[in-house]
N, CA, C and O of each residue as an XYZ file, in Angstrom:
252
protein
N      -9.579      3.294      6.919
C      -9.518      1.872      7.146
C      -8.271      1.271      6.492
O      -7.587      0.431      7.078
N      -7.992      1.720      5.267
C      -6.804      1.200      4.581
C      -5.522      1.588      5.306
O      -4.541      0.844      5.273
N      -5.520      2.734      5.953
C      -4.336      3.149      6.698
C      -4.085      2.215      7.877
O      -2.938      1.873      8.162
N      -5.124      1.811      8.547
C      -4.990      0.857      9.641
C      -4.484     -0.490      9.127
O      -3.637     -1.123      9.756
N      -5.004     -0.918      7.993
C      -4.529     -2.158      7.375
C      -3.061     -2.023      6.989
O      -2.288     -2.969      7.138
N      -2.675     -0.852      6.494
C      -1.282     -0.634      6.101
C      -0.329     -0.757      7.282
O       0.814     -1.178      7.108
N      -0.773     -0.402      8.458
C       0.089     -0.485      9.632
C       0.111     -1.886     10.243
O       1.142     -2.331     10.747
N      -1.025     -2.577     10.197
C      -1.107     -3.897     10.830
C      -0.713     -5.016      9.869
O       0.085     -5.884     10.225
N      -1.260     -5.004      8.661
C      -0.975     -6.014      7.638
C      -0.550     -5.311      6.344
O      -1.350     -5.186      5.418
N       0.692     -4.857      6.278
C       1.126     -4.063      5.126
C       0.927     -4.752      3.775
O       0.583     -4.087      2.797
N       1.132     -6.045      3.701
C       1.010     -6.752      2.421
C      -0.412     -6.701      1.889
O      -0.613     -6.673      0.675
N      -1.397     -6.688      2.771
C      -2.793     -6.675      2.340
C      -3.171     -5.353      1.673
O      -4.057     -5.318      0.819
N      -2.513     -4.286      2.054
C      -2.776     -2.978      1.460
C      -2.532     -2.999     -0.041
O      -3.304     -2.425     -0.808
N      -1.462     -3.660     -0.457
C      -1.138     -3.698     -1.883
C      -2.185     -4.454     -2.681
O      -2.457     -4.112     -3.832
N      -2.771     -5.473     -2.082
C      -3.831     -6.196     -2.776
C      -5.091     -5.343     -2.893
O      -5.821     -5.468     -3.877
N      -5.365     -4.483     -1.918
C      -6.563     -3.642     -1.980
C      -6.424     -2.509     -2.987
O      -7.429     -1.982     -3.465
N      -5.187     -2.124     -3.318
C      -5.013     -1.046     -4.298
C      -4.634     -1.585     -5.682
O      -4.312     -0.813     -6.585
N      -4.673     -2.898     -5.840
C      -4.462     -3.484     -7.160
C      -3.013     -3.711     -7.548
O      -2.683     -3.653     -8.733
N      -2.141     -3.967     -6.588
C      -0.731     -4.239     -6.871
C      -0.326     -5.567     -6.220
O       0.375     -5.573     -5.208
N      -0.768     -6.691     -6.799
C      -0.541     -7.989     -6.143
C       0.927     -8.410     -6.063
O       1.325     -9.034     -5.080
N       1.741     -8.086     -7.068
C       3.151     -8.490     -7.022
C       3.896     -7.750     -5.911
O       4.744     -8.331     -5.234
N       3.582     -6.483     -5.730
C       4.171     -5.730     -4.623
C       3.679     -6.286     -3.290
O       4.414     -6.280     -2.303
N       2.448     -6.762     -3.261
C       1.906     -7.366     -2.046
C       2.635     -8.638     -1.663
O       2.896     -8.877     -0.484
N       2.961     -9.449     -2.641
C       3.709    -10.687     -2.377
C       5.105    -10.358     -1.880
O       5.586    -10.972     -0.927
N       5.758     -9.398     -2.515
C       7.099     -8.998     -2.083
C       7.054     -8.404     -0.679
O       7.944     -8.656      0.132
N       6.024     -7.623     -0.394
C       5.869     -7.028      0.930
C       5.627     -8.106      1.981
O       6.111     -7.987      3.107
N       4.890     -9.150      1.630
C       4.663    -10.257      2.557
C       5.976    -10.957      2.885
O       6.222    -11.312      4.038
N       6.803    -11.153      1.891
C       8.115    -11.768      2.122
C       8.953    -10.877      3.038
O       9.640    -11.375      3.930
N       8.899     -9.565      2.821
C       9.625     -8.627      3.667
C       9.065     -8.622      5.082
O       9.821     -8.523      6.050
N       7.765     -8.727      5.207
C       7.106     -8.652      6.501
C       7.321     -9.912      7.333
O       7.188     -9.857      8.556
N       7.642    -11.023      6.725
C       7.855    -12.272      7.459
C       8.956    -12.110      8.508
O       8.879    -12.691      9.591
N       9.964    -11.331      8.188
C      11.001    -11.061      9.184
C      10.510     -9.954     10.102
O       9.872     -9.005      9.645
N      10.795    -10.065     11.359
C      10.330     -9.069     12.318
C      10.966     -7.712     12.055
O      10.324     -6.678     12.238
N      12.216     -7.711     11.629
C      12.912     -6.461     11.318
C      12.320     -5.806     10.073
O      12.318     -4.581      9.957
N      11.824     -6.611      9.150
C      11.261     -6.085      7.913
C       9.860     -5.531      8.054
O       9.343     -4.923      7.117
N       9.228     -5.727      9.210
C       7.850     -5.268      9.393
C       7.756     -3.747      9.294
O       6.851     -3.228      8.640
N       8.665     -3.036      9.924
C       8.615     -1.564      9.912
C       8.835     -1.006      8.509
O       8.068     -0.139      8.091
N       9.853     -1.462      7.753
C       9.969     -0.971      6.374
C       8.762     -1.344      5.512
O       8.366     -0.571      4.640
N       8.179     -2.515      5.746
C       6.999     -2.922      4.988
C       5.820     -2.003      5.292
O       5.080     -1.630      4.382
N       5.636     -1.637      6.547
C       4.545     -0.738      6.926
C       4.750      0.657      6.344
O       3.804      1.282      5.865
N       5.983      1.139      6.387
C       6.283      2.447      5.802
C       6.027      2.439      4.311
O       5.445      3.381      3.772
N       6.455      1.387      3.642
C       6.250      1.254      2.208
C       4.763      1.200      1.876
O       4.330      1.810      0.898
N       3.977      0.483      2.672
C       2.542      0.369      2.431
C       1.843      1.714      2.614
O       0.966      2.064      1.824
N       2.214      2.466      3.635
C       1.606      3.783      3.856
C       1.972      4.724      2.706
O       1.130      5.489      2.235
N       3.212      4.667      2.261
C       3.641      5.505      1.138
C       2.885      5.128     -0.142
O       2.421      6.007     -0.868
N       2.764      3.841     -0.416
C       2.047      3.389     -1.613
C       0.577      3.789     -1.544
O      -0.022      4.143     -2.559
N       0.004      3.733     -0.361
C      -1.389      4.134     -0.192
C      -1.572      5.623     -0.455
O      -2.564      6.027     -1.061
N      -0.628      6.439     -0.007
C      -0.733      7.879     -0.260
C      -0.570      8.180     -1.750
O      -1.253      9.055     -2.282
N       0.317      7.474     -2.416
C       0.484      7.652     -3.863
C      -0.782      7.228     -4.607
O      -1.176      7.876     -5.577
N      -1.413      6.155     -4.165
C      -2.643      5.670     -4.781
C      -3.751      6.716     -4.667
O      -4.477      6.974     -5.627
N      -3.871      7.312     -3.485
C      -4.899      8.337     -3.288
C      -4.619      9.566     -4.147
O      -5.544     10.162     -4.698
N      -3.352      9.945     -4.262
C      -2.979     11.091     -5.093
C      -3.283     10.809     -6.562
O      -3.811     11.671     -7.264
N      -2.956      9.619     -7.022
C      -3.236      9.251     -8.410
C      -4.731      9.266     -8.697
O      -5.147      9.688     -9.776
N      -5.535      8.816     -7.757
C      -6.991      8.830     -7.953
C      -7.525     10.260     -8.015
O      -8.421     10.551     -8.807
N      -6.979     11.157     -7.184
C      -7.416     12.557     -7.211
C      -7.048     13.215     -8.534
O      -7.841     13.975     -9.090
N      -5.855     12.932     -9.039
C      -5.418     13.500    -10.313
C      -6.291     12.981    -11.449
O      -6.709     13.753    -12.312
N      -6.565     11.694    -11.454
C      -7.407     11.103    -12.502
C      -8.816     11.679    -12.451
O      -9.427     11.918    -13.492
N      -9.329     11.901    -11.258
C     -10.658     12.484    -11.121
C     -10.672     13.924    -11.631
O     -11.625     14.340    -12.290
N      -9.619     14.684    -11.329
C      -9.556     16.076    -11.770
C      -9.426     16.169    -13.280
O     -10.042     17.032    -13.904
N      -8.635     15.294    -13.871
C      -8.462     15.322    -15.330
C      -9.687     14.786    -16.056
O      -9.963     15.176    -17.190
N     -10.401     13.914    -15.418
C     -11.611     13.350    -16.017
C     -12.765     14.324    -16.057
O     -13.673     14.158    -16.871
N     -12.762     15.328    -15.215
C     -13.863     16.286    -15.161
C     -13.688     17.422    -16.155
O     -14.599     18.235    -16.316
N     -12.563     17.502    -16.818
C     -12.351     18.593    -17.784
C     -13.069     18.348    -19.060
O     -12.995     19.167    -19.976
């Protein structure tokens, strides 16, 4: 679901993963039509990093 949000509303993705300042900056970038594609790419990348960080934290927490 977050991946779909990252493609349609990239700025909202940052708010769902707890990065509001990046979300505001992404919204400013997304306002321009040309900036929509870089904003979507950035949101998908940030989402993948968020998932990786959660997996690492879960693995280290179980030790």
